[in-house]
């Protein structure tokens, strides 16, 4: 679309140049008035085409920024994916955990597997502060309940639900 507008603008400029070059040969006032009016039209055409190009350019620029943002998000998500593993924290209860989470208790969190599959980073939170049995994903409202012996602090202290 922009290419057509550029071609049209160039064409109008050529027309304008031709009119100006022919000015010396104009004899009557009528011919001069007519050529002036033609020149004005050519200039208006150029202006309209440039405005159109400007707006098309803005659309392209917005779209380029949007694509770059999506690409960044995609790259970030790829990094998140690489750093997390699916883990069964109780029979039939799956969450994503950080691969190195066993090393640092402070950073341990469970990611909602449902949100994770939609490329969304959402951490399971205690439904009641201090309660380590019921968790909710505030993003998709998924809930998980664990038998009390399976709570994350106990898992982290070395006794996973499988071995205990
Ligand atoms: Zn969720």
PDB file of C-alpha atoms and ligand atoms in Angstrom:
ATOM      1  CA  UNK A   1       0.000   0.000   0.000  1.00  0.00           C
ATOM      2  CA  UNK A   2       2.816   2.391   0.896  1.00  0.00           C
ATOM      3  CA  UNK A   3       4.679   1.576  -2.271  1.00  0.00           C
ATOM      4  CA  UNK A   4       1.701   2.701  -4.393  1.00  0.00           C
ATOM      5  CA  UNK A   5       1.540   5.942  -2.430  1.00  0.00           C
ATOM      6  CA  UNK A   6       5.264   6.552  -2.898  1.00  0.00           C
ATOM      7  CA  UNK A   7       4.953   5.896  -6.645  1.00  0.00           C
ATOM      8  CA  UNK A   8       1.994   8.284  -6.806  1.00  0.00           C
ATOM      9  CA  UNK A   9       3.889  10.978  -4.887  1.00  0.00           C
ATOM     10  CA  UNK A  10       6.894  10.656  -7.216  1.00  0.00           C
ATOM     11  CA  UNK A  11       4.560  10.871 -10.208  1.00  0.00           C
ATOM     12  CA  UNK A  12       2.975  14.069  -8.840  1.00  0.00           C
ATOM     13  CA  UNK A  13       6.415  15.604  -8.260  1.00  0.00           C
ATOM     14  CA  UNK A  14       7.376  14.763 -11.876  1.00  0.00           C
ATOM     15  CA  UNK A  15       4.150  16.390 -13.068  1.00  0.00           C
ATOM     16  CA  UNK A  16       4.942  19.480 -10.965  1.00  0.00           C
ATOM     17  CA  UNK A  17       8.482  19.727 -12.371  1.00  0.00           C
ATOM     18  CA  UNK A  18       7.129  19.445 -15.914  1.00  0.00           C
ATOM     19  CA  UNK A  19       4.633  22.245 -15.254  1.00  0.00           C
ATOM     20  CA  UNK A  20       7.300  24.546 -13.763  1.00  0.00           C
ATOM     21  CA  UNK A  21       9.673  23.857 -16.681  1.00  0.00           C
ATOM     22  CA  UNK A  22       6.927  24.756 -19.116  1.00  0.00           C
ATOM     23  CA  UNK A  23       6.132  28.059 -17.413  1.00  0.00           C
ATOM     24  CA  UNK A  24       8.403  30.133 -19.731  1.00  0.00           C
ATOM     25  CA  UNK A  25       6.508  28.976 -22.767  1.00  0.00           C
ATOM     26  CA  UNK A  26       3.118  30.033 -21.415  1.00  0.00           C
ATOM     27  CA  UNK A  27       1.699  32.959 -23.333  1.00  0.00           C
ATOM     28  CA  UNK A  28      -1.729  33.952 -22.108  1.00  0.00           C
ATOM     29  CA  UNK A  29      -2.896  34.741 -18.605  1.00  0.00           C
ATOM     30  CA  UNK A  30      -5.365  31.862 -18.987  1.00  0.00           C
ATOM     31  CA  UNK A  31      -2.529  29.401 -19.686  1.00  0.00           C
ATOM     32  CA  UNK A  32      -0.597  30.673 -16.662  1.00  0.00           C
ATOM     33  CA  UNK A  33      -3.631  30.417 -14.400  1.00  0.00           C
ATOM     34  CA  UNK A  34      -4.378  26.946 -15.673  1.00  0.00           C
ATOM     35  CA  UNK A  35      -0.748  25.777 -15.197  1.00  0.00           C
ATOM     36  CA  UNK A  36      -0.673  27.311 -11.694  1.00  0.00           C
ATOM     37  CA  UNK A  37      -3.817  25.455 -10.775  1.00  0.00           C
ATOM     38  CA  UNK A  38      -2.360  22.205 -12.179  1.00  0.00           C
ATOM     39  CA  UNK A  39       0.806  22.785 -10.167  1.00  0.00           C
ATOM     40  CA  UNK A  40      -1.223  23.368  -7.021  1.00  0.00           C
ATOM     41  CA  UNK A  41      -3.097  20.102  -7.620  1.00  0.00           C
ATOM     42  CA  UNK A  42       0.181  18.257  -8.067  1.00  0.00           C
ATOM     43  CA  UNK A  43       1.487  19.694  -4.765  1.00  0.00           C
ATOM     44  CA  UNK A  44      -1.742  18.748  -2.965  1.00  0.00           C
ATOM     45  CA  UNK A  45      -1.422  15.217  -4.383  1.00  0.00           C
ATOM     46  CA  UNK A  46       2.118  14.987  -3.031  1.00  0.00           C
ATOM     47  CA  UNK A  47       0.963  16.245   0.338  1.00  0.00           C
ATOM     48  CA  UNK A  48      -1.923  13.754   0.517  1.00  0.00           C
ATOM     49  CA  UNK A  49       0.304  10.884  -0.474  1.00  0.00           C
ATOM     50  CA  UNK A  50       2.918  11.869   2.091  1.00  0.00           C
ATOM     51  CA  UNK A  51       0.266  12.053   4.821  1.00  0.00           C
ATOM     52  CA  UNK A  52      -0.943   8.646   3.793  1.00  0.00           C
ATOM     53  CA  UNK A  53       2.614   7.279   3.794  1.00  0.00           C
ATOM     54  CA  UNK A  54       3.184   8.797   7.220  1.00  0.00           C
ATOM     55  CA  UNK A  55       0.112   7.052   8.622  1.00  0.00           C
ATOM     56  CA  UNK A  56       1.034   3.744   6.958  1.00  0.00           C
ATOM     57  CA  UNK A  57       4.524   4.078   8.359  1.00  0.00           C
ATOM     58  CA  UNK A  58       3.107   4.590  11.845  1.00  0.00           C
ATOM     59  CA  UNK A  59       0.971   1.455  11.466  1.00  0.00           C
ATOM     60  CA  UNK A  60       4.025  -0.526  10.347  1.00  0.00           C
ATOM     61  CA  UNK A  61       6.084   0.864  13.195  1.00  0.00           C
ATOM     62  CA  UNK A  62       3.409  -0.059  15.761  1.00  0.00           C
ATOM     63  CA  UNK A  63       3.172  -3.518  14.289  1.00  0.00           C
ATOM     64  CA  UNK A  64       6.964  -3.926  14.359  1.00  0.00           C
ATOM     65  CA  UNK A  65       7.076  -2.872  18.029  1.00  0.00           C
ATOM     66  CA  UNK A  66       4.265  -5.278  18.794  1.00  0.00           C
ATOM     67  CA  UNK A  67       6.126  -8.147  17.105  1.00  0.00           C
ATOM     68  CA  UNK A  68       9.336  -7.270  18.960  1.00  0.00           C
ATOM     69  CA  UNK A  69       7.447  -7.272  22.236  1.00  0.00           C
ATOM     70  CA  UNK A  70       5.918 -10.655  21.452  1.00  0.00           C
ATOM     71  CA  UNK A  71       9.336 -11.989  20.543  1.00  0.00           C
ATOM     72  CA  UNK A  72      10.749 -10.717  23.845  1.00  0.00           C
ATOM     73  CA  UNK A  73       7.907 -12.328  25.751  1.00  0.00           C
ATOM     74  CA  UNK A  74       8.482 -15.529  23.840  1.00  0.00           C
ATOM     75  CA  UNK A  75      12.206 -15.484  24.665  1.00  0.00           C
ATOM     76  CA  UNK A  76      11.449 -14.735  28.326  1.00  0.00           C
ATOM     77  CA  UNK A  77       8.978 -17.569  28.395  1.00  0.00           C
ATOM     78  CA  UNK A  78      11.494 -19.939  26.828  1.00  0.00           C
ATOM     79  CA  UNK A  79      13.873 -19.032  29.661  1.00  0.00           C
ATOM     80  CA  UNK A  80      11.175 -19.634  32.275  1.00  0.00           C
ATOM     81  CA  UNK A  81      10.363 -22.986  30.663  1.00  0.00           C
ATOM     82  CA  UNK A  82      14.009 -24.026  30.721  1.00  0.00           C
ATOM     83  CA  UNK A  83      14.261 -23.220  34.421  1.00  0.00           C
ATOM     84  CA  UNK A  84      11.195 -25.145  35.577  1.00  0.00           C
ATOM     85  CA  UNK A  85      10.183 -28.773  35.783  1.00  0.00           C
ATOM     86  CA  UNK A  86       6.829 -30.397  36.154  1.00  0.00           C
ATOM     87  CA  UNK A  87       6.628 -32.044  39.551  1.00  0.00           C
ATOM     88  CA  UNK A  88       4.014 -34.196  41.214  1.00  0.00           C
ATOM     89  CA  UNK A  89       3.733 -32.772  44.734  1.00  0.00           C
ATOM     90  CA  UNK A  90       0.994 -35.142  45.846  1.00  0.00           C
ATOM     91  CA  UNK A  91      -0.708 -37.973  44.004  1.00  0.00           C
ATOM     92  CA  UNK A  92      -2.366 -36.386  40.990  1.00  0.00           C
ATOM     93  CA  UNK A  93      -1.261 -32.861  41.922  1.00  0.00           C
ATOM     94  CA  UNK A  94       1.149 -31.382  39.420  1.00  0.00           C
ATOM     95  CA  UNK A  95       2.913 -28.056  39.622  1.00  0.00           C
ATOM     96  CA  UNK A  96       5.939 -26.502  38.001  1.00  0.00           C
ATOM     97  CA  UNK A  97       8.904 -25.866  40.241  1.00  0.00           C
ATOM     98  CA  UNK A  98      12.184 -24.142  39.681  1.00  0.00           C
ATOM     99  CA  UNK A  99      14.910 -26.598  38.807  1.00  0.00           C
ATOM    100  CA  UNK A 100      17.225 -25.195  41.457  1.00  0.00           C
ATOM    101  CA  UNK A 101      14.457 -24.713  44.012  1.00  0.00           C
ATOM    102  CA  UNK A 102      15.725 -27.518  46.215  1.00  0.00           C
ATOM    103  CA  UNK A 103      18.741 -25.379  47.008  1.00  0.00           C
ATOM    104  CA  UNK A 104      16.978 -22.306  48.276  1.00  0.00           C
ATOM    105  CA  UNK A 105      13.900 -22.502  50.431  1.00  0.00           C
ATOM    106  CA  UNK A 106      13.268 -18.751  50.235  1.00  0.00           C
ATOM    107  CA  UNK A 107      12.807 -18.933  46.505  1.00  0.00           C
ATOM    108  CA  UNK A 108      10.630 -21.994  46.424  1.00  0.00           C
ATOM    109  CA  UNK A 109       7.280 -21.540  44.814  1.00  0.00           C
ATOM    110  CA  UNK A 110       4.849 -23.665  42.898  1.00  0.00           C
ATOM    111  CA  UNK A 111       3.594 -22.550  39.523  1.00  0.00           C
ATOM    112  CA  UNK A 112       0.108 -23.341  38.335  1.00  0.00           C
ATOM    113  CA  UNK A 113       0.409 -26.014  35.621  1.00  0.00           C
ATOM    114  CA  UNK A 114      -2.764 -24.801  33.933  1.00  0.00           C
ATOM    115  CA  UNK A 115      -1.467 -21.235  33.632  1.00  0.00           C
ATOM    116  CA  UNK A 116       1.982 -22.531  32.709  1.00  0.00           C
ATOM    117  CA  UNK A 117       0.524 -24.301  29.681  1.00  0.00           C
ATOM    118  CA  UNK A 118      -0.891 -20.907  28.641  1.00  0.00           C
ATOM    119  CA  UNK A 119       2.536 -19.298  29.021  1.00  0.00           C
ATOM    120  CA  UNK A 120       1.472 -17.529  32.170  1.00  0.00           C
ATOM    121  CA  UNK A 121       3.585 -17.310  35.282  1.00  0.00           C
ATOM    122  CA  UNK A 122       1.232 -17.745  38.225  1.00  0.00           C
ATOM    123  CA  UNK A 123       2.274 -18.825  41.695  1.00  0.00           C
ATOM    124  CA  UNK A 124       0.082 -20.940  43.957  1.00  0.00           C
ATOM    125  CA  UNK A 125      -0.674 -18.995  47.123  1.00  0.00           C
ATOM    126  CA  UNK A 126      -1.960 -20.220  50.444  1.00  0.00           C
ATOM    127  CA  UNK A 127      -5.711 -19.751  50.537  1.00  0.00           C
ATOM    128  CA  UNK A 128      -5.431 -18.802  54.172  1.00  0.00           C
ATOM    129  CA  UNK A 129      -2.148 -17.234  55.273  1.00  0.00           C
ATOM    130  CA  UNK A 130      -0.124 -19.792  57.146  1.00  0.00           C
ATOM    131  CA  UNK A 131      -2.198 -22.668  55.841  1.00  0.00           C
ATOM    132  CA  UNK A 132       0.070 -25.048  54.000  1.00  0.00           C
ATOM    133  CA  UNK A 133      -2.563 -27.446  52.734  1.00  0.00           C
ATOM    134  CA  UNK A 134      -4.803 -25.390  50.477  1.00  0.00           C
ATOM    135  CA  UNK A 135      -3.476 -23.334  47.632  1.00  0.00           C
ATOM    136  CA  UNK A 136      -5.065 -21.242  44.949  1.00  0.00           C
ATOM    137  CA  UNK A 137      -3.905 -19.839  41.635  1.00  0.00           C
ATOM    138  CA  UNK A 138      -5.270 -16.302  41.650  1.00  0.00           C
ATOM    139  CA  UNK A 139      -5.000 -16.140  37.903  1.00  0.00           C
ATOM    140  CA  UNK A 140      -7.155 -19.104  36.826  1.00  0.00           C
ATOM    141  CA  UNK A 141      -8.652 -19.861  40.269  1.00  0.00           C
ATOM    142  CA  UNK A 142      -7.305 -23.422  40.218  1.00  0.00           C
ATOM    143  CA  UNK A 143      -7.138 -24.882  43.717  1.00  0.00           C
ATOM    144  CA  UNK A 144      -4.955 -27.622  45.063  1.00  0.00           C
ATOM    145  CA  UNK A 145      -5.239 -29.324  48.392  1.00  0.00           C
ATOM    146  CA  UNK A 146      -2.548 -31.429  49.929  1.00  0.00           C
ATOM    147  CA  UNK A 147      -2.562 -33.789  52.836  1.00  0.00           C
ATOM    148  CA  UNK A 148      -0.804 -31.865  55.603  1.00  0.00           C
ATOM    149  CA  UNK A 149       2.299 -34.064  55.489  1.00  0.00           C
ATOM    150  CA  UNK A 150       2.920 -33.020  51.883  1.00  0.00           C
ATOM    151  CA  UNK A 151       3.223 -29.308  52.455  1.00  0.00           C
ATOM    152  CA  UNK A 152       6.118 -27.561  50.709  1.00  0.00           C
ATOM    153  CA  UNK A 153       8.100 -26.824  53.848  1.00  0.00           C
ATOM    154  CA  UNK A 154       8.210 -30.518  54.730  1.00  0.00           C
ATOM    155  CA  UNK A 155       9.059 -31.491  51.178  1.00  0.00           C
ATOM    156  CA  UNK A 156      11.824 -28.945  51.227  1.00  0.00           C
ATOM    157  CA  UNK A 157      13.239 -30.300  54.455  1.00  0.00           C
ATOM    158  CA  UNK A 158      14.096 -33.496  52.688  1.00  0.00           C
ATOM    159  CA  UNK A 159      10.980 -35.562  53.224  1.00  0.00           C
ATOM    160  CA  UNK A 160       9.155 -35.530  49.933  1.00  0.00           C
ATOM    161  CA  UNK A 161       5.700 -37.017  49.865  1.00  0.00           C
ATOM    162  CA  UNK A 162       7.059 -40.001  48.000  1.00  0.00           C
ATOM    163  CA  UNK A 163       9.651 -40.959  50.553  1.00  0.00           C
ATOM    164  CA  UNK A 164       7.714 -40.125  53.704  1.00  0.00           C
TER     165      UNK A 164
HETATM  166 ZN1  LIG B   1      -3.621 -20.911  37.161  1.00  0.00          ZN
END
